CSV table of C-alpha atoms and ligand atoms in Angstrom, one decimal:
chain,number,residue,atom,x,y,z
A,1,MET,CA,223.4,-84.9,-1.5
A,2,GLY,CA,224.7,-82.7,0.6
A,3,GLU,CA,228.8,-82.3,0.9
A,4,GLU,CA,230.0,-84.8,3.6
A,5,LYS,CA,232.4,-82.0,5.5
A,6,LYS,CA,231.2,-80.3,8.6
A,7,LEU,CA,228.8,-77.4,8.0
A,8,GLY,CA,228.0,-75.1,10.7
A,9,ILE,CA,224.9,-72.7,9.7
A,10,VAL,CA,224.8,-69.3,11.5
A,11,VAL,CA,221.8,-67.5,11.8
A,12,VAL,CA,222.5,-64.2,12.8
A,13,GLY,CA,218.9,-62.5,13.9
A,14,ALA,CA,218.0,-66.3,14.8
A,15,SER,CA,215.3,-64.6,17.3
A,16,GLY,CA,213.4,-62.6,14.4
A,17,ASP,CA,210.5,-64.1,12.6
A,18,LEU,CA,212.3,-64.3,9.2
A,19,ALA,CA,214.8,-67.1,10.9
A,20,GLN,CA,212.2,-68.6,13.0
A,21,LYS,CA,209.6,-68.9,10.2
A,22,LYS,CA,211.6,-69.4,7.1
A,23,VAL,CA,214.9,-69.9,7.5
A,24,ILE,CA,215.0,-72.6,10.1
A,25,PRO,CA,212.0,-74.3,9.2
A,26,ALA,CA,213.6,-74.7,5.5
A,27,LEU,CA,216.8,-76.2,7.4
A,28,PHE,CA,214.9,-78.9,9.0
A,29,ALA,CA,213.2,-79.4,5.6
A,30,LEU,CA,216.4,-80.3,4.4
A,31,PHE,CA,217.3,-81.9,7.4
A,32,CYS,CA,214.9,-84.4,6.7
A,33,GLN,CA,215.6,-85.1,3.5
A,34,GLY,CA,219.1,-86.0,3.8
A,35,TYR,CA,220.2,-83.0,2.2
A,36,LEU,CA,222.3,-81.8,5.0
A,37,PRO,CA,225.7,-83.5,6.0
A,38,PRO,CA,225.8,-85.7,8.8
A,39,ASP,CA,227.9,-83.0,11.1
A,40,PHE,CA,225.9,-80.2,11.0
A,41,HIS,CA,225.4,-77.7,13.5
A,42,LEU,CA,223.0,-74.6,13.6
A,43,TYR,CA,224.4,-71.7,15.5
A,44,GLY,CA,221.5,-68.9,16.4
A,45,MET,CA,222.7,-65.7,17.6
A,46,ALA,CA,220.8,-62.6,18.4
A,47,ARG,CA,220.2,-60.3,21.2
A,48,SER,CA,217.8,-62.0,23.0
A,49,ASP,CA,218.2,-63.6,26.1
A,50,PHE,CA,218.0,-67.3,25.6
A,51,ASP,CA,219.9,-70.3,26.5
A,52,SER,CA,220.3,-73.1,23.8
A,53,GLU,CA,217.6,-74.8,25.5
A,54,GLY,CA,215.1,-71.9,25.4
A,55,PHE,CA,216.0,-71.5,21.7
A,56,ARG,CA,215.3,-75.0,20.6
A,57,ARG,CA,211.9,-74.6,22.0
A,58,LYS,CA,211.4,-71.5,20.3
A,59,ILE,CA,212.7,-72.9,16.9
A,60,ALA,CA,210.0,-75.9,17.8
A,61,GLU,CA,207.1,-74.0,17.7
A,62,ASN,CA,207.7,-73.7,14.0
A,63,LEU,CA,208.8,-77.1,12.7
A,64,THR,CA,206.3,-79.1,10.6
A,65,CYS,CA,207.2,-82.3,9.2
A,66,ARG,CA,206.1,-82.2,5.9
A,67,TYR,CA,208.8,-84.3,4.4
A,68,THR,CA,208.0,-86.9,6.9
A,69,PRO,CA,204.6,-88.2,7.9
A,70,GLY,CA,204.0,-90.6,10.9
A,71,GLU,CA,204.4,-88.9,14.4
A,72,ALA,CA,207.1,-91.6,15.4
A,73,SER,CA,209.6,-90.4,13.1
A,74,CYS,CA,208.2,-87.2,12.8
A,75,ALA,CA,209.2,-86.7,16.7
A,76,ASP,CA,212.5,-88.4,16.0
A,77,ARG,CA,213.5,-86.3,13.3
A,78,THR,CA,212.6,-83.1,15.1
A,79,GLU,CA,214.6,-84.3,18.3
A,80,ALA,CA,217.9,-84.9,16.1
A,81,PHE,CA,217.2,-81.7,14.4
A,82,LEU,CA,217.1,-79.6,17.8
A,83,SER,CA,219.9,-81.2,19.4
A,84,ARG,CA,222.3,-79.9,16.8
A,85,CYS,CA,220.9,-76.3,17.7
A,86,HIS,CA,222.8,-73.9,19.9
A,87,TYR,CA,222.9,-70.2,20.9
A,88,CYS,CA,224.8,-67.4,21.9
A,89,GLN,CA,223.7,-64.5,22.6
A,90,GLY,CA,225.6,-61.4,21.3
A,91,GLN,CA,225.6,-57.9,19.7
A,92,TYR,CA,225.9,-57.4,16.2
A,93,SER,CA,228.3,-55.0,16.1
A,94,SER,CA,230.8,-56.9,18.9
A,95,SER,CA,233.6,-58.9,17.4
A,96,ASP,CA,233.5,-60.3,21.3
A,97,SER,CA,230.4,-61.4,20.7
A,98,PHE,CA,231.3,-63.6,17.6
A,99,LEU,CA,234.6,-64.8,19.8
A,100,ASP,CA,231.9,-66.1,22.1
A,101,LEU,CA,230.4,-67.6,19.0
A,102,PHE,CA,233.4,-69.2,17.7
A,103,GLN,CA,234.0,-70.7,21.2
A,104,LEU,CA,230.8,-72.4,20.9
A,105,MET,CA,231.4,-73.5,17.4
A,106,ARG,CA,235.0,-75.2,18.7
A,107,GLU,CA,233.1,-77.1,21.4
A,108,GLN,CA,230.6,-78.5,19.4
A,109,GLU,CA,233.0,-79.5,16.5
A,110,GLY,CA,236.5,-80.2,17.5
A,111,ASP,CA,239.2,-79.0,15.4
A,112,GLY,CA,239.5,-79.9,11.7
A,113,PRO,CA,238.4,-77.8,8.3
A,114,VAL,CA,234.4,-76.7,8.7
A,115,ASN,CA,232.6,-75.4,6.0
A,116,ARG,CA,230.3,-72.1,7.3
A,117,ILE,CA,227.4,-70.4,6.0
A,118,PHE,CA,226.5,-67.1,7.7
A,119,TYR,CA,222.6,-66.0,7.1
A,120,MET,CA,221.8,-62.7,7.9
A,121,ALA,CA,217.9,-62.4,8.9
A,122,ILE,CA,218.7,-59.3,10.1
A,123,PRO,CA,217.7,-55.7,9.4
A,124,PRO,CA,219.5,-54.3,6.7
A,125,THR,CA,220.7,-51.4,9.5
A,126,VAL,CA,223.0,-53.4,10.5
A,127,PHE,CA,224.3,-55.9,7.9
A,128,LEU,CA,227.7,-54.0,7.5
A,129,ASP,CA,228.0,-53.9,11.3
A,130,VAL,CA,227.7,-57.9,11.6
A,131,ALA,CA,230.1,-58.3,8.6
A,132,ARG,CA,232.9,-56.0,9.9
A,133,ALA,CA,232.7,-58.0,13.5
A,134,LEU,CA,233.0,-61.2,11.8
A,135,GLY,CA,235.7,-60.1,9.8
A,136,ASP,CA,237.2,-58.8,12.9
A,137,SER,CA,236.7,-61.8,14.6
A,138,GLY,CA,238.4,-63.9,12.3
A,139,LEU,CA,235.5,-66.8,12.0
A,140,VAL,CA,235.5,-66.1,7.8
A,141,ALA,CA,237.7,-68.8,6.2
A,142,CYS,CA,239.5,-66.9,3.5
A,143,GLY,CA,239.8,-69.7,0.9
A,144,ASP,CA,243.3,-70.8,2.1
A,145,ARG,CA,242.6,-73.6,3.7
A,146,ASP,CA,240.6,-76.5,2.5
A,147,GLU,CA,237.1,-75.0,3.7
A,148,TRP,CA,234.8,-72.1,2.5
A,149,SER,CA,232.4,-69.8,4.2
A,150,ARG,CA,229.6,-68.0,2.5
A,151,ILE,CA,227.1,-65.4,3.4
A,152,VAL,CA,223.7,-65.2,2.5
A,153,ILE,CA,222.3,-61.3,2.8
A,154,GLU,CA,218.6,-60.7,2.3
A,155,LYS,CA,217.0,-57.7,0.2
A,156,PRO,CA,216.6,-54.7,0.7
A,157,PHE,CA,220.1,-54.3,-0.7
A,158,GLY,CA,220.7,-50.6,-0.3
A,159,ARG,CA,217.8,-47.7,-0.6
A,160,ASP,CA,219.5,-46.7,-4.3
A,161,ARG,CA,222.0,-47.0,-6.5
A,162,GLU,CA,224.4,-45.5,-4.4
A,163,THR,CA,223.5,-46.7,-1.3
A,164,SER,CA,223.6,-50.1,-2.6
A,165,ASP,CA,227.2,-49.7,-4.1
A,166,ILE,CA,228.2,-48.6,-1.0
A,167,LEU,CA,226.8,-51.7,0.8
A,168,ILE,CA,228.6,-53.7,-1.8
A,169,ARG,CA,231.9,-52.5,-1.6
A,170,GLU,CA,232.1,-52.7,2.3
A,171,MET,CA,230.8,-56.2,2.3
A,172,GLN,CA,233.3,-57.0,-0.2
A,173,LYS,CA,236.0,-56.2,2.1
A,174,VAL,CA,235.1,-59.0,4.6
A,175,PHE,CA,233.1,-61.1,1.7
A,176,SER,CA,234.4,-61.4,-1.9
A,177,GLU,CA,231.9,-61.7,-4.7
A,178,ASP,CA,232.3,-65.3,-4.8
A,179,MET,CA,231.6,-65.8,-1.4
A,180,THR,CA,227.9,-63.9,-1.4
A,181,TYR,CA,224.9,-65.2,-1.7
A,182,ARG,CA,222.1,-62.2,-2.5
A,183,ILE,CA,219.0,-63.8,-2.1
A,184,ASP,CA,215.5,-63.0,-3.5
A,185,HIS,CA,213.4,-65.4,-2.3
A,186,TYR,CA,211.0,-64.8,-5.6
A,187,LEU,CA,213.8,-66.9,-7.6
A,188,GLY,CA,213.3,-70.0,-5.4
A,189,LYS,CA,209.7,-70.5,-6.3
A,190,GLU,CA,209.1,-73.3,-7.8
A,191,ILE,CA,206.9,-71.6,-11.0
A,192,VAL,CA,209.5,-68.4,-11.0
A,193,GLN,CA,211.9,-71.6,-11.6
A,194,ASN,CA,210.0,-72.9,-14.3
A,195,LEU,CA,209.9,-69.8,-16.6
A,196,MET,CA,213.3,-70.9,-18.1
A,197,VAL,CA,212.1,-74.1,-18.8
A,198,LEU,CA,208.6,-73.1,-20.4
A,199,ARG,CA,210.5,-70.8,-22.3
A,200,PHE,CA,213.8,-72.2,-23.7
A,201,ALA,CA,212.4,-76.2,-23.2
A,202,ASN,CA,209.4,-75.7,-25.6
A,203,LEU,CA,209.5,-75.2,-29.2
A,204,ILE,CA,206.3,-73.3,-29.4
A,205,PHE,CA,206.7,-70.2,-27.5
A,206,GLU,CA,210.2,-69.0,-28.4
A,207,PRO,CA,209.0,-67.7,-31.6
A,208,LEU,CA,206.1,-65.5,-30.5
A,209,TRP,CA,208.2,-64.3,-27.8
A,210,SER,CA,208.6,-60.9,-28.9
A,211,ARG,CA,207.2,-57.4,-29.9
A,212,ALA,CA,205.9,-59.4,-33.4
A,213,TYR,CA,203.5,-61.4,-31.6
A,214,ILE,CA,203.2,-60.1,-27.9
A,215,ARG,CA,201.0,-56.7,-27.6
A,216,SER,CA,201.8,-56.5,-23.6
A,217,ILE,CA,202.7,-58.2,-20.4
A,218,HIS,CA,201.2,-57.5,-16.8
A,219,ILE,CA,202.8,-58.6,-13.9
A,220,ARG,CA,200.5,-58.3,-11.0
A,221,TRP,CA,201.5,-58.8,-6.9
A,222,ALA,CA,198.6,-58.3,-4.3
A,223,GLU,CA,198.7,-59.2,-1.0
A,224,PRO,CA,195.3,-58.7,0.9
A,225,VAL,CA,196.8,-57.4,4.7
A,226,GLY,CA,198.4,-54.5,5.5
A,227,VAL,CA,202.0,-54.3,6.4
A,228,GLY,CA,201.0,-55.4,10.0
A,229,GLN,CA,204.3,-55.7,12.3
A,230,ARG,CA,206.7,-54.8,10.1
A,231,THR,CA,206.0,-50.9,9.9
A,232,GLY,CA,209.3,-49.9,11.2
A,233,TYR,CA,210.8,-51.7,8.1
A,234,PHE,CA,208.2,-50.7,5.8
A,235,ASN,CA,208.3,-47.1,6.3
A,236,GLY,CA,211.5,-46.6,5.2
A,237,PHE,CA,211.6,-48.4,2.3
A,238,GLY,CA,207.8,-48.5,0.4
A,239,ILE,CA,206.5,-50.9,-1.9
A,240,ILE,CA,208.8,-50.0,-4.7
A,241,ARG,CA,211.9,-51.2,-2.9
A,242,ASP,CA,210.2,-53.7,-1.1
A,243,VAL,CA,208.6,-55.7,-4.0
A,244,MET,CA,209.0,-53.9,-7.0
A,245,GLN,CA,212.6,-53.3,-7.5
A,246,ASN,CA,213.4,-57.0,-6.6
A,247,HIS,CA,210.8,-59.9,-6.9
A,248,LEU,CA,208.9,-58.1,-9.5
A,249,LEU,CA,211.8,-57.1,-11.5
A,250,GLN,CA,213.4,-60.4,-11.3
A,251,ILE,CA,210.4,-61.9,-12.9
A,252,MET,CA,210.6,-59.2,-15.5
A,253,SER,CA,214.1,-60.4,-16.4
A,254,LEU,CA,213.3,-63.8,-16.4
A,255,LEU,CA,210.4,-63.2,-18.6
A,256,ALA,CA,212.0,-60.9,-21.2
A,257,MET,CA,215.6,-62.0,-21.3
A,258,ASP,CA,217.7,-63.5,-24.2
A,259,ARG,CA,218.3,-67.5,-24.2
A,260,PRO,CA,221.7,-67.5,-22.3
A,261,VAL,CA,224.3,-69.3,-23.8
A,262,LYS,CA,224.4,-72.4,-21.3
A,263,PHE,CA,222.6,-73.4,-18.1
A,264,ASP,CA,224.7,-72.0,-15.8
A,265,ALA,CA,225.1,-68.8,-13.1
A,266,ARG,CA,227.4,-67.0,-15.1
A,267,GLU,CA,225.5,-66.9,-18.6
A,268,ILE,CA,222.0,-66.8,-16.9
A,269,ARG,CA,223.1,-63.8,-15.0
A,270,ASP,CA,224.6,-62.3,-18.0
A,271,ALA,CA,221.4,-62.7,-20.0
A,272,LYS,CA,219.4,-61.0,-17.1
A,273,VAL,CA,221.7,-58.1,-16.9
A,274,GLN,CA,221.9,-57.6,-20.3
A,275,LEU,CA,217.8,-56.9,-20.1
A,276,LEU,CA,217.9,-55.2,-16.9
A,277,LYS,CA,220.3,-52.8,-18.9
A,278,ALA,CA,217.8,-52.1,-21.9
A,279,ILE,CA,215.0,-51.5,-19.5
A,280,ARG,CA,214.9,-47.1,-19.6
A,281,PRO,CA,214.8,-45.6,-16.1
A,282,LEU,CA,211.6,-45.4,-14.8
A,283,SER,CA,209.5,-41.8,-15.2
A,284,LEU,CA,207.5,-40.0,-13.1
A,285,ASP,CA,204.9,-40.1,-15.9
A,286,ASP,CA,204.7,-43.6,-15.7
A,287,LEU,CA,204.4,-44.2,-12.4
A,288,VAL,CA,201.4,-44.4,-10.0
A,289,VAL,CA,201.7,-44.5,-6.2
A,290,GLY,CA,198.8,-45.0,-3.8
A,291,GLN,CA,198.6,-45.9,0.4
A,292,TYR,CA,195.7,-47.7,2.1
A,293,GLY,CA,193.5,-45.9,3.7
A,294,ALA,CA,190.7,-47.4,6.3
A,295,SER,CA,188.6,-50.3,4.7
A,296,GLU,CA,184.9,-49.1,3.8
A,297,SER,CA,183.6,-51.2,6.5
A,298,GLY,CA,185.7,-49.3,9.0
A,299,ARG,CA,187.1,-52.4,10.2
A,300,GLN,CA,190.9,-52.1,8.8
A,301,SER,CA,192.6,-49.0,9.6
A,302,SER,CA,194.6,-47.0,7.0
A,303,TYR,CA,198.3,-47.4,6.9
A,304,VAL,CA,199.4,-44.4,8.5
A,305,ALA,CA,197.2,-45.5,11.7
A,306,GLU,CA,199.7,-48.1,12.1
A,307,PRO,CA,202.0,-48.3,14.6
A,308,MET,CA,205.3,-46.3,14.2
A,309,VAL,CA,203.8,-45.1,11.0
A,310,PRO,CA,203.8,-40.8,11.1
A,311,SER,CA,200.6,-39.7,10.0
A,312,ASP,CA,201.7,-37.6,7.1
A,313,SER,CA,203.9,-40.5,5.9
A,314,LEU,CA,204.2,-40.6,2.3
A,315,VAL,CA,205.1,-43.8,1.6
A,316,PRO,CA,203.7,-45.8,-1.0
A,317,THR,CA,201.9,-49.5,-0.2
A,318,TYR,CA,200.9,-49.7,-3.8
A,319,ALA,CA,202.6,-48.6,-7.3
A,320,ALA,CA,202.1,-49.5,-10.9
A,321,ALA,CA,205.0,-48.6,-13.0
A,322,LEU,CA,205.2,-49.2,-17.0
A,323,LEU,CA,208.3,-50.1,-18.1
A,324,LYS,CA,209.6,-50.0,-21.4
A,325,ILE,CA,212.5,-52.1,-22.8
A,326,ASN,CA,214.5,-50.5,-25.7
A,327,ASN,CA,215.6,-53.3,-27.6
A,328,SER,CA,214.5,-55.1,-30.7
A,329,ARG,CA,212.6,-57.8,-29.2
A,330,TRP,CA,210.3,-55.8,-26.8
A,331,ASP,CA,210.4,-52.4,-28.5
A,332,GLY,CA,206.7,-50.9,-28.1
A,333,VAL,CA,205.8,-53.7,-25.8
A,334,PRO,CA,204.2,-52.3,-22.6
A,335,PHE,CA,205.4,-53.9,-19.4
A,336,PHE,CA,202.8,-53.3,-16.3
A,337,ILE,CA,204.1,-54.0,-13.4
A,338,GLU,CA,201.7,-53.4,-10.3
A,339,ALA,CA,202.5,-54.6,-6.4
A,340,GLY,CA,200.0,-53.5,-3.3
A,341,LYS,CA,199.2,-54.2,0.2
A,342,ALA,CA,195.9,-54.3,1.6
A,343,LEU,CA,194.2,-55.0,-1.6
A,344,GLU,CA,191.2,-57.3,-2.4
A,345,GLU,CA,193.1,-60.9,-2.9
A,346,ARG,CA,196.4,-62.5,-2.7
A,347,ILE,CA,197.9,-63.3,-5.9
A,348,ASN,CA,200.7,-62.9,-7.9
A,349,GLU,CA,200.4,-63.4,-11.8
A,350,VAL,CA,202.1,-62.7,-15.2
A,351,ARG,CA,199.6,-62.2,-18.0
A,352,ILE,CA,201.0,-62.6,-21.7
A,353,ARG,CA,198.6,-60.9,-24.2
A,354,PHE,CA,199.1,-61.6,-28.0
A,355,HIS,CA,198.0,-59.7,-30.8
A,356,GLU,CA,194.5,-59.8,-32.4
A,357,VAL,CA,194.8,-62.0,-35.0
A,358,PRO,CA,194.6,-59.5,-38.1
A,359,GLY,CA,191.7,-59.9,-40.4
A,360,HIS,CA,188.5,-60.8,-39.7
A,361,LEU,CA,187.0,-64.3,-40.9
A,362,TRP,CA,183.9,-64.0,-38.5
A,363,GLY,CA,182.7,-60.9,-38.6
A,364,ASP,CA,179.4,-60.9,-36.1
A,365,GLN,CA,179.4,-60.5,-32.4
A,366,GLN,CA,178.7,-64.2,-31.9
A,367,ALA,CA,182.0,-65.5,-33.4
A,368,ARG,CA,184.3,-62.4,-32.5
A,369,VAL,CA,187.7,-63.5,-31.7
A,370,GLU,CA,189.6,-62.6,-28.9
A,371,ALA,CA,193.4,-62.2,-28.5
A,372,ASN,CA,195.5,-65.2,-26.8
A,373,GLU,CA,196.4,-64.8,-23.4
A,374,LEU,CA,199.4,-66.9,-21.4
A,375,VAL,CA,198.6,-66.4,-17.7
A,376,ILE,CA,201.2,-67.9,-15.5
A,377,ARG,CA,199.7,-67.9,-11.8
A,378,ILE,CA,203.2,-67.6,-9.7
A,379,GLN,CA,200.9,-67.9,-6.2
A,380,PRO,CA,198.5,-69.0,-4.9
A,381,ASP,CA,197.8,-72.4,-6.6
A,382,GLU,CA,200.2,-72.4,-9.2
A,383,ALA,CA,199.0,-73.0,-12.4
A,384,ILE,CA,200.0,-72.5,-16.4
A,385,THR,CA,196.9,-71.3,-18.4
A,386,LEU,CA,196.6,-70.7,-22.2
A,387,LYS,CA,193.6,-69.2,-23.3
A,388,ILE,CA,192.9,-70.0,-26.8
A,389,MET,CA,189.6,-69.5,-29.3
A,390,ASN,CA,187.3,-72.4,-29.8
A,391,LYS,CA,183.7,-73.2,-31.1
A,392,VAL,CA,181.4,-73.8,-28.7
A,393,PRO,CA,179.7,-76.9,-29.5
A,394,GLY,CA,176.2,-76.6,-31.0
A,395,LEU,CA,174.5,-75.7,-33.9
A,396,ASP,CA,175.1,-72.2,-34.5
A,397,LEU,CA,178.7,-70.9,-34.9
A,398,LYS,CA,179.4,-69.3,-31.5
A,399,LEU,CA,183.4,-68.9,-30.6
A,400,ALA,CA,184.6,-68.6,-27.1
A,401,ARG,CA,187.8,-68.0,-25.3
A,402,THR,CA,188.6,-71.4,-23.0
A,403,ASP,CA,191.5,-72.4,-21.4
A,404,LEU,CA,193.9,-75.1,-21.6
A,405,ASN,CA,194.9,-75.1,-17.9
A,406,LEU,CA,197.8,-76.7,-15.7
A,407,ARG,CA,197.0,-76.9,-12.2
A,408,TYR,CA,200.3,-77.8,-10.9
A,409,GLN,CA,198.7,-79.2,-8.0
A,410,SER,CA,197.0,-81.9,-10.1
A,411,ALA,CA,199.4,-82.1,-12.7
A,412,PHE,CA,202.3,-83.2,-10.5
A,413,ASN,CA,201.8,-85.3,-7.9
A,414,ALA,CA,204.8,-83.8,-5.8
A,415,LEU,CA,205.2,-81.7,-2.5
A,416,ILE,CA,206.1,-77.9,-4.0
A,417,PRO,CA,209.1,-77.1,-2.0
A,418,GLU,CA,209.4,-73.7,-0.2
A,419,ALA,CA,211.6,-71.4,-1.8
A,420,TYR,CA,213.7,-71.0,1.0
A,421,GLU,CA,214.4,-74.5,1.1
A,422,CYS,CA,215.6,-74.4,-2.6
A,423,LEU,CA,218.0,-71.4,-2.2
A,424,LEU,CA,219.4,-72.8,1.0
A,425,LEU,CA,220.3,-75.8,-0.5
A,426,ASP,CA,221.6,-74.0,-3.5
A,427,VAL,CA,224.1,-72.5,-0.9
A,428,ILE,CA,225.1,-75.1,0.5
A,429,GLN,CA,226.0,-76.6,-3.0
A,430,GLY,CA,227.4,-73.5,-4.1
A,431,ASP,CA,225.2,-73.4,-7.1
A,432,ARG,CA,224.7,-69.3,-7.7
A,433,ASN,CA,222.0,-69.1,-10.4
A,434,LEU,CA,219.5,-68.2,-8.3
A,435,PHE,CA,221.5,-65.3,-6.6
A,436,ILE,CA,221.3,-61.6,-7.1
A,437,ARG,CA,225.2,-60.6,-8.8
A,438,ALA,CA,226.3,-57.3,-8.0
A,439,ASP,CA,226.1,-56.1,-11.7
A,440,GLU,CA,222.5,-57.1,-11.5
A,441,LEU,CA,221.4,-55.3,-8.5
A,442,ALA,CA,223.2,-52.2,-9.6
A,443,ALA,CA,221.0,-52.4,-12.7
A,444,ALA,CA,218.4,-52.8,-11.0
A,445,TRP,CA,218.7,-50.1,-9.1
A,446,ASP,CA,219.4,-48.2,-12.2
A,447,VAL,CA,215.7,-48.8,-13.4
A,448,PHE,CA,214.2,-47.0,-10.2
A,449,THR,CA,216.6,-44.9,-8.7
A,450,PRO,CA,216.1,-41.5,-10.5
A,451,VAL,CA,212.2,-41.8,-10.0
A,452,LEU,CA,212.7,-42.6,-6.2
A,453,HIS,CA,214.9,-39.4,-5.9
A,454,GLN,CA,212.1,-37.6,-8.0
A,455,MET,CA,209.5,-39.0,-5.9
A,456,GLU,CA,211.0,-38.1,-2.9
A,457,ALA,CA,212.1,-34.9,-3.3
A,458,GLY,CA,208.8,-33.9,-4.9
A,459,LYS,CA,207.2,-34.9,-1.9
A,460,ILE,CA,204.6,-37.1,-4.2
A,461,ALA,CA,201.7,-37.5,-2.2
A,462,PRO,CA,200.2,-41.2,-3.3
A,463,GLU,CA,196.8,-41.8,-3.8
A,464,LEU,CA,194.3,-43.0,-0.9
A,465,TYR,CA,193.0,-46.6,-2.1
A,466,PRO,CA,190.5,-48.3,0.4
A,467,TYR,CA,192.0,-51.3,2.5
A,468,GLY,CA,190.8,-54.3,0.6
A,469,SER,CA,189.6,-52.6,-2.6
A,470,ARG,CA,191.3,-53.0,-6.1
A,471,GLY,CA,194.0,-50.3,-5.9
A,472,PRO,CA,194.1,-46.8,-6.9
A,473,GLU,CA,192.1,-45.5,-10.1
A,474,ALA,CA,195.2,-43.6,-11.5
A,475,ALA,CA,196.6,-46.9,-12.1
A,476,ARG,CA,193.8,-48.3,-14.5
A,477,GLN,CA,194.3,-44.8,-16.6
A,478,LEU,CA,197.7,-45.3,-16.6
A,479,ALA,CA,197.3,-48.8,-18.4
A,480,ARG,CA,194.6,-47.3,-20.7
A,481,ARG,CA,196.7,-45.0,-21.7
A,482,TYR,CA,199.4,-47.8,-22.9
A,483,GLY,CA,196.6,-49.3,-25.0
A,484,PHE,CA,195.0,-52.2,-21.8
A,485,PHE,CA,191.4,-52.2,-22.7
A,486,GLY,CA,188.0,-53.6,-21.7
A,487,SER,CA,188.6,-56.8,-20.1
A,488,ASP,CA,192.7,-57.0,-20.5
A,489,LEU,CA,192.5,-53.9,-18.2
A,490,PRO,CA,194.7,-54.9,-15.1
B,1,BG6,C1,208.8,-60.1,1.1
B,1,BG6,C2,208.3,-58.4,1.2
B,1,BG6,O1,210.1,-59.6,0.6
B,1,BG6,O2,208.3,-60.7,0.1
B,1,BG6,C3,207.2,-58.5,1.9
B,1,BG6,O3,209.5,-58.1,1.9
B,1,BG6,C4,206.1,-59.6,1.3
B,1,BG6,O4,206.8,-57.3,2.2
B,1,BG6,C5,206.8,-61.1,1.3
B,1,BG6,O5,204.9,-59.8,1.9
B,1,BG6,C6,205.7,-61.6,0.5
B,1,BG6,O6,206.4,-63.0,0.1
B,1,BG6,P1,205.6,-64.9,-0.3
B,1,BG6,O7,206.4,-65.7,-0.2
B,1,BG6,O8,204.4,-64.3,1.2
B,1,BG6,O9,204.9,-63.9,-1.7
């Protein structure tokens, strides 16, 4: 349960999509389950012109009582939650605006110590302005009283290693590393959290978890929709910075890191940093970039036809990268990671392919032995499947690869929490295990920064692929070059 001290949660950028669709509904879910202290208040701050009543009406549009079935209790809880929500209109870089906010907070909270969380649901271009204005307004508790302040920021953290370092340095003038929670919401996803349990709480996987038994690993991320309303942001970043350098690299580091000495934030993040440092910086030869064109039916338009995208934009909406890890566990094992928008389906999964069984006990085609594969589907429809060889029932000898299947929906009779619920609860409880440490961020940027600079300097043109397709053909060629073949081909 949450701490009993007063808690003020400030959502900066409260009228935007992230705040309205993810952050505030997640806080409501925590509220419904009793995880927020009785004396908590939520303060929205943004440039939009609302009063607190208007803000509550806007919030109410996105609240669902998934944890409180039954109409009456849902209405009561919604009402109780909304009565704790307040709004302050202001400018992000103005310390006067934050003084107004402070005033509003004092009116609600009275005197005495209050713990504070500042959630930055704002574009990365204004992170620093807000942090400085917060610092100047004196709102940030510096730890010398019996209260704490924590800041939550969302990726992208910078555009490359250098800008990320600057952001870290400047932010630390106001919020120390201990006060900073860098969110990668994929780390809050249930099955991503299960990766460590799967690997380290089962005896059967760890002995096989190396180049000796694993032939390749494929991490695939696909969305069936284009960039939509977010072109302004996306065109400044592209898919490598939007998804690969963070979500996919985090999944890869949890999959490939060594066992941490202990299950605590410091040790886990040490193990991840060690792994990230062992990944060779990606080379241009091992990267394919693509951009979606119009769909074959002509119904969906191309990326460059989206609003605010320049017609000569080279920003990739798809990337496939072949990453290599230079350590004794993984040397020679290709990690093929792939992310794309406007593809044929929505999927995020990991396929771990084992080597083929050496020798041929059954020589003929009917009894062909295929390699084992462990498939971890992160979304949709979370599942873990182990593909193993079996004899097909019958009088003749026929072998087939079949599934040992764990589907979350049927195996666990429980609601799967939203990633943001879990991460926000961790911020409240001060658990930093699922947040990105500064040195981890630096190591993640080191994998991609050189190639991003080469791409941008060389004006590398992405290969066009039709909206709703499998993505660029060059990605299959890259995979073939590293030994993926037949049905194994990503
Ligand atoms: C965000 C990216 O971090 O994750 C988006 O910026 C992407 O481009 C989104 O669509 C996907 O999140 P989820 O949780 O829907 O898989």
